[in-house]
Structures are given as C-alpha cells and as structure tokens.
Amino acid sequence: MRRWIAPLLVAVAAFATMPAAHAAHSPDTFLLIAEGENIGTAANGDHVAVVVDEGSWFDASPKSVSATGEFTHVGADGTVRGAGTWSATSLISFSFYGCRYIPALGVDTGNDNFCGGAVKMAVVLDTPIGQFPGMLTVFCIVGPQAPSSHNGSRGGEGVTLNVPGIINFNHTGGGDNIYIRT
C-alpha cells in the first residue's frame, strides 16, 4: 500500500506547482463595442478615459485587428494632461472568457454572442505633440472564465494603457464594453 503513496504525493505536488489553466480561446471575429468611457488608472492617481470607435473589430485566429478611438489623460488634480486619437497596429493577445454570463452580477444575458475577455493591442497614440507607441488592453467581464479578481464593485471592466517611458495606466477603473461575436 505504501508503494503507491509516494508516487501519488509526487504527482499531487507536481500538479500543485503547475500554472493555472489559461483562458479559453475563440476562433471567432468580434466587434469591439466601447462607445462610453473606459477608464485606466496609474499609480500616481492620473487616469485615462478611452473610447472605441464604431466599427472596430478583432480576430484572434489569425491575429488581426482594426480598431480606433479617442483618449483623454487626466491628472490626479483633474487637469487634462493630454488627449488625442489612437489606432491599433496589431493584436498582441486575446484571452477569451466566454459568453452570456456576467459573473460580477450573477446575470445570464441570454445572448450567446455577447462575449468577454481581455484583448491586448499595440497602438499608436496621435497627440498634438506627436505620436507615441503604446499597449492598450480592453477588459470585458463577461463569460464563465472571467477571473474572480474582476468581481469588484465596478466589475473590473475598463482598460489598461502602457505608454513606455511616459506613463502606465496599469489598473482598470471602470467602464462599459462588450465583444459581439459576428
């Protein structure tokens, strides 16, 4: 009996140290709907408000994206520090959370084409003082695989925007968006 206990303990220990399961993937094309402001916040108290233009879309397989929008950088004191437009240049990744279910609200939308996930894009920010590269991630908290860490009071939706060497809005601050499977 003791002969199988040691191998079982080794297997359990190996399983426990494995990384958590990755989010599912989807071969579908999605419209990216975020016409209202989606917020990202920085450690210094600044925030960015991002809007996505109508007609924006992405496809995780093959990786492709056509997305544009506007942004406004607001300082912790409420002054506008910058604003402009953004354009996606490539799709970096898409973590698919699934469709229909909104875990933070415990609600089933009843629509198999209302989906969520984290879509990360390389973007170019156009401002009055020039262009800047960045990485924009839009978080839509719909689907049964949405991380429980997004179940806060705002539901975890919103954006993160990293503008290397300038500022990193690395926490979501709320928003309202949806990915519609086409």
Short mmCIF file of C-alpha atoms in Angstrom, two decimals:
data_model
loop_
_atom_site.label_atom_id
_atom_site.label_comp_id
_atom_site.label_asym_id
_atom_site.label_seq_id
_atom_site.Cartn_x
_atom_site.Cartn_y
_atom_site.Cartn_z
CA MET A 1 0.00 0.00 0.00
CA ARG A 2 2.82 2.42 0.79
CA ARG A 3 4.37 1.86 -2.67
CA TRP A 4 1.72 4.00 -4.37
CA ILE A 5 1.58 6.78 -1.75
CA ALA A 6 4.98 8.29 -2.63
CA PRO A 7 4.29 8.46 -6.40
CA LEU A 8 0.84 9.88 -5.66
CA LEU A 9 2.32 12.61 -3.43
CA VAL A 10 4.90 13.45 -6.12
CA ALA A 11 2.12 13.72 -8.72
CA VAL A 12 0.00 15.90 -6.44
CA ALA A 13 2.97 18.17 -5.68
CA ALA A 14 3.79 18.48 -9.39
CA PHE A 15 0.17 19.31 -10.21
CA ALA A 16 0.01 21.91 -7.44
CA THR A 17 3.03 23.78 -8.84
CA MET A 18 1.66 23.91 -12.38
CA PRO A 19 0.36 27.29 -13.57
CA ALA A 20 -3.36 27.85 -13.50
CA ALA A 21 -5.30 26.92 -16.61
CA HIS A 22 -5.14 29.51 -19.35
CA ALA A 23 -8.26 31.27 -20.53
CA ALA A 24 -10.03 29.63 -23.43
CA HIS A 25 -9.51 30.78 -26.98
CA SER A 26 -12.02 31.57 -29.70
CA PRO A 27 -11.54 31.43 -33.46
CA ASP A 28 -14.33 33.98 -33.99
CA THR A 29 -14.33 37.59 -35.09
CA PHE A 30 -15.68 40.12 -32.57
CA LEU A 31 -16.95 43.67 -32.81
CA LEU A 32 -15.36 45.74 -30.03
CA ILE A 33 -18.08 47.99 -28.62
CA ALA A 34 -16.97 50.63 -26.09
CA GLU A 35 -18.66 53.88 -27.05
CA GLY A 36 -18.65 55.21 -23.48
CA GLU A 37 -15.52 55.98 -21.49
CA ASN A 38 -13.49 53.02 -20.23
CA ILE A 39 -11.03 54.04 -17.54
CA GLY A 40 -7.48 53.04 -16.66
CA THR A 41 -5.65 54.39 -13.62
CA ALA A 42 -1.98 54.97 -12.88
CA ALA A 43 -0.13 54.67 -9.57
CA ASN A 44 0.25 58.47 -9.34
CA GLY A 45 -3.54 58.99 -9.40
CA ASP A 46 -3.80 60.00 -13.06
CA HIS A 47 -6.38 58.26 -15.21
CA VAL A 48 -7.08 57.78 -18.89
CA ALA A 49 -10.53 57.65 -20.48
CA VAL A 50 -10.65 55.57 -23.67
CA VAL A 51 -13.48 55.38 -26.21
CA VAL A 52 -13.59 52.89 -29.10
CA ASP A 53 -14.94 53.99 -32.48
CA GLU A 54 -17.91 52.25 -34.06
CA GLY A 55 -16.88 49.52 -36.49
CA SER A 56 -13.80 48.40 -34.52
CA TRP A 57 -13.18 44.64 -34.54
CA PHE A 58 -10.61 41.94 -33.80
CA ASP A 59 -10.00 38.30 -34.66
CA ALA A 60 -7.75 36.12 -32.51
CA SER A 61 -7.13 33.44 -35.14
CA PRO A 62 -5.49 34.64 -37.27
CA LYS A 63 -4.43 37.61 -35.17
CA SER A 64 -5.89 40.72 -36.76
CA VAL A 65 -7.44 43.95 -35.57
CA SER A 66 -8.98 47.10 -36.96
CA ALA A 67 -9.71 49.43 -34.07
CA THR A 68 -9.54 53.16 -33.46
CA GLY A 69 -10.77 55.62 -30.88
CA GLU A 70 -10.08 58.61 -28.67
CA PHE A 71 -8.36 59.03 -25.32
CA THR A 72 -8.03 61.70 -22.64
CA HIS A 73 -5.29 61.68 -19.97
CA VAL A 74 -6.46 63.43 -16.79
CA GLY A 75 -4.12 64.24 -13.91
CA ALA A 76 -4.84 63.39 -10.29
CA ASP A 77 -5.76 67.06 -9.78
CA GLY A 78 -8.40 66.88 -12.55
CA THR A 79 -6.49 68.80 -15.23
CA VAL A 80 -6.35 67.40 -18.73
CA ARG A 81 -2.74 66.46 -19.45
CA GLY A 82 -3.21 65.13 -22.96
CA ALA A 83 -5.73 63.90 -25.46
CA GLY A 84 -5.92 62.57 -28.95
CA THR A 85 -6.78 59.54 -31.01
CA TRP A 86 -5.45 56.01 -31.04
CA SER A 87 -5.16 53.36 -33.74
CA ALA A 88 -4.43 49.67 -33.25
CA THR A 89 -1.38 48.45 -35.19
CA SER A 90 -1.50 44.77 -34.19
CA LEU A 91 -3.31 42.30 -31.97
CA ILE A 92 -0.94 41.09 -29.25
CA SER A 93 -3.26 38.62 -27.50
CA PHE A 94 -6.84 37.74 -26.69
CA SER A 95 -7.85 35.85 -23.55
CA PHE A 96 -11.41 34.65 -24.16
CA TYR A 97 -13.63 34.49 -21.04
CA GLY A 98 -16.70 33.07 -22.78
CA CYS A 99 -20.16 34.43 -23.50
CA ARG A 100 -23.58 35.13 -21.98
CA TYR A 101 -22.80 35.17 -18.25
CA ILE A 102 -21.80 38.30 -16.24
CA PRO A 103 -20.14 36.86 -13.13
CA ALA A 104 -19.94 40.11 -11.11
CA LEU A 105 -23.72 40.48 -11.40
CA GLY A 106 -24.67 36.79 -11.48
CA VAL A 107 -26.67 37.53 -14.63
CA ASP A 108 -27.17 35.48 -17.78
CA THR A 109 -27.53 37.90 -20.72
CA GLY A 110 -29.42 35.29 -22.73
CA ASN A 111 -27.29 36.10 -25.78
CA ASP A 112 -24.63 33.64 -26.97
CA ASN A 113 -22.94 36.41 -28.98
CA PHE A 114 -22.31 38.79 -26.03
CA CYS A 115 -18.79 37.78 -25.04
CA GLY A 116 -15.89 38.90 -22.89
CA GLY A 117 -12.18 38.67 -22.39
CA ALA A 118 -9.00 40.71 -22.39
CA VAL A 119 -7.92 41.99 -25.80
CA LYS A 120 -4.40 43.46 -25.87
CA MET A 121 -3.38 45.62 -28.83
CA ALA A 122 -0.29 47.53 -29.88
CA VAL A 123 -1.47 51.07 -30.58
CA VAL A 124 -0.20 54.40 -31.82
CA LEU A 125 -1.40 57.45 -29.89
CA ASP A 126 -1.74 60.59 -32.02
CA THR A 127 -1.44 63.78 -29.96
CA PRO A 128 -0.81 67.46 -30.75
CA ILE A 129 2.84 66.97 -29.72
CA GLY A 130 3.45 63.82 -31.78
CA GLN A 131 2.87 60.08 -31.97
CA PHE A 132 3.61 57.63 -29.18
CA PRO A 133 3.54 53.81 -29.18
CA GLY A 134 1.53 52.05 -26.50
CA MET A 135 -0.19 48.86 -25.44
CA LEU A 136 -3.93 49.04 -24.82
CA THR A 137 -5.89 46.24 -23.16
CA VAL A 138 -9.69 46.32 -23.03
CA PHE A 139 -11.24 44.13 -20.33
CA CYS A 140 -14.81 42.90 -20.81
CA ILE A 141 -16.00 40.88 -17.84
CA VAL A 142 -18.49 38.56 -19.49
CA GLY A 143 -18.18 34.79 -19.58
CA PRO A 144 -17.79 31.93 -17.14
CA GLN A 145 -13.96 32.05 -17.34
CA ALA A 146 -13.68 35.69 -16.24
CA PRO A 147 -11.17 35.90 -13.39
CA SER A 148 -12.77 36.28 -9.96
CA SER A 149 -10.34 39.14 -9.29
CA HIS A 150 -12.53 41.23 -11.61
CA ASN A 151 -15.62 40.83 -9.43
CA GLY A 152 -15.12 44.11 -7.54
CA SER A 153 -17.64 46.88 -7.15
CA ARG A 154 -17.03 48.12 -10.69
CA GLY A 155 -16.90 44.61 -12.13
CA GLY A 156 -13.30 45.06 -13.30
CA GLU A 157 -14.17 46.36 -16.73
CA GLY A 158 -12.15 49.14 -18.24
CA VAL A 159 -8.74 49.46 -19.83
CA THR A 160 -5.06 49.49 -19.15
CA LEU A 161 -2.76 51.61 -21.29
CA ASN A 162 1.02 51.49 -21.10
CA VAL A 163 2.89 54.29 -22.86
CA PRO A 164 6.52 53.18 -22.31
CA GLY A 165 8.75 55.82 -20.78
CA ILE A 166 5.80 58.16 -20.17
CA ILE A 167 3.03 56.60 -18.03
CA ASN A 168 1.46 53.26 -17.26
CA PHE A 169 -2.27 53.18 -16.52
CA ASN A 170 -1.99 49.64 -15.20
CA HIS A 171 -5.27 49.25 -13.28
CA THR A 172 -8.80 49.23 -14.64
CA GLY A 173 -11.01 51.96 -13.30
CA GLY A 174 -14.41 51.01 -14.67
CA GLY A 175 -16.20 51.17 -17.94
CA ASP A 176 -18.80 49.58 -20.11
CA ASN A 177 -17.91 47.49 -23.13
CA ILE A 178 -18.87 44.27 -24.89
CA TYR A 179 -17.43 41.98 -27.56
CA ILE A 180 -20.09 40.90 -30.04
CA ARG A 181 -19.34 37.65 -31.87
CA THR A 182 -20.05 38.03 -35.60
#
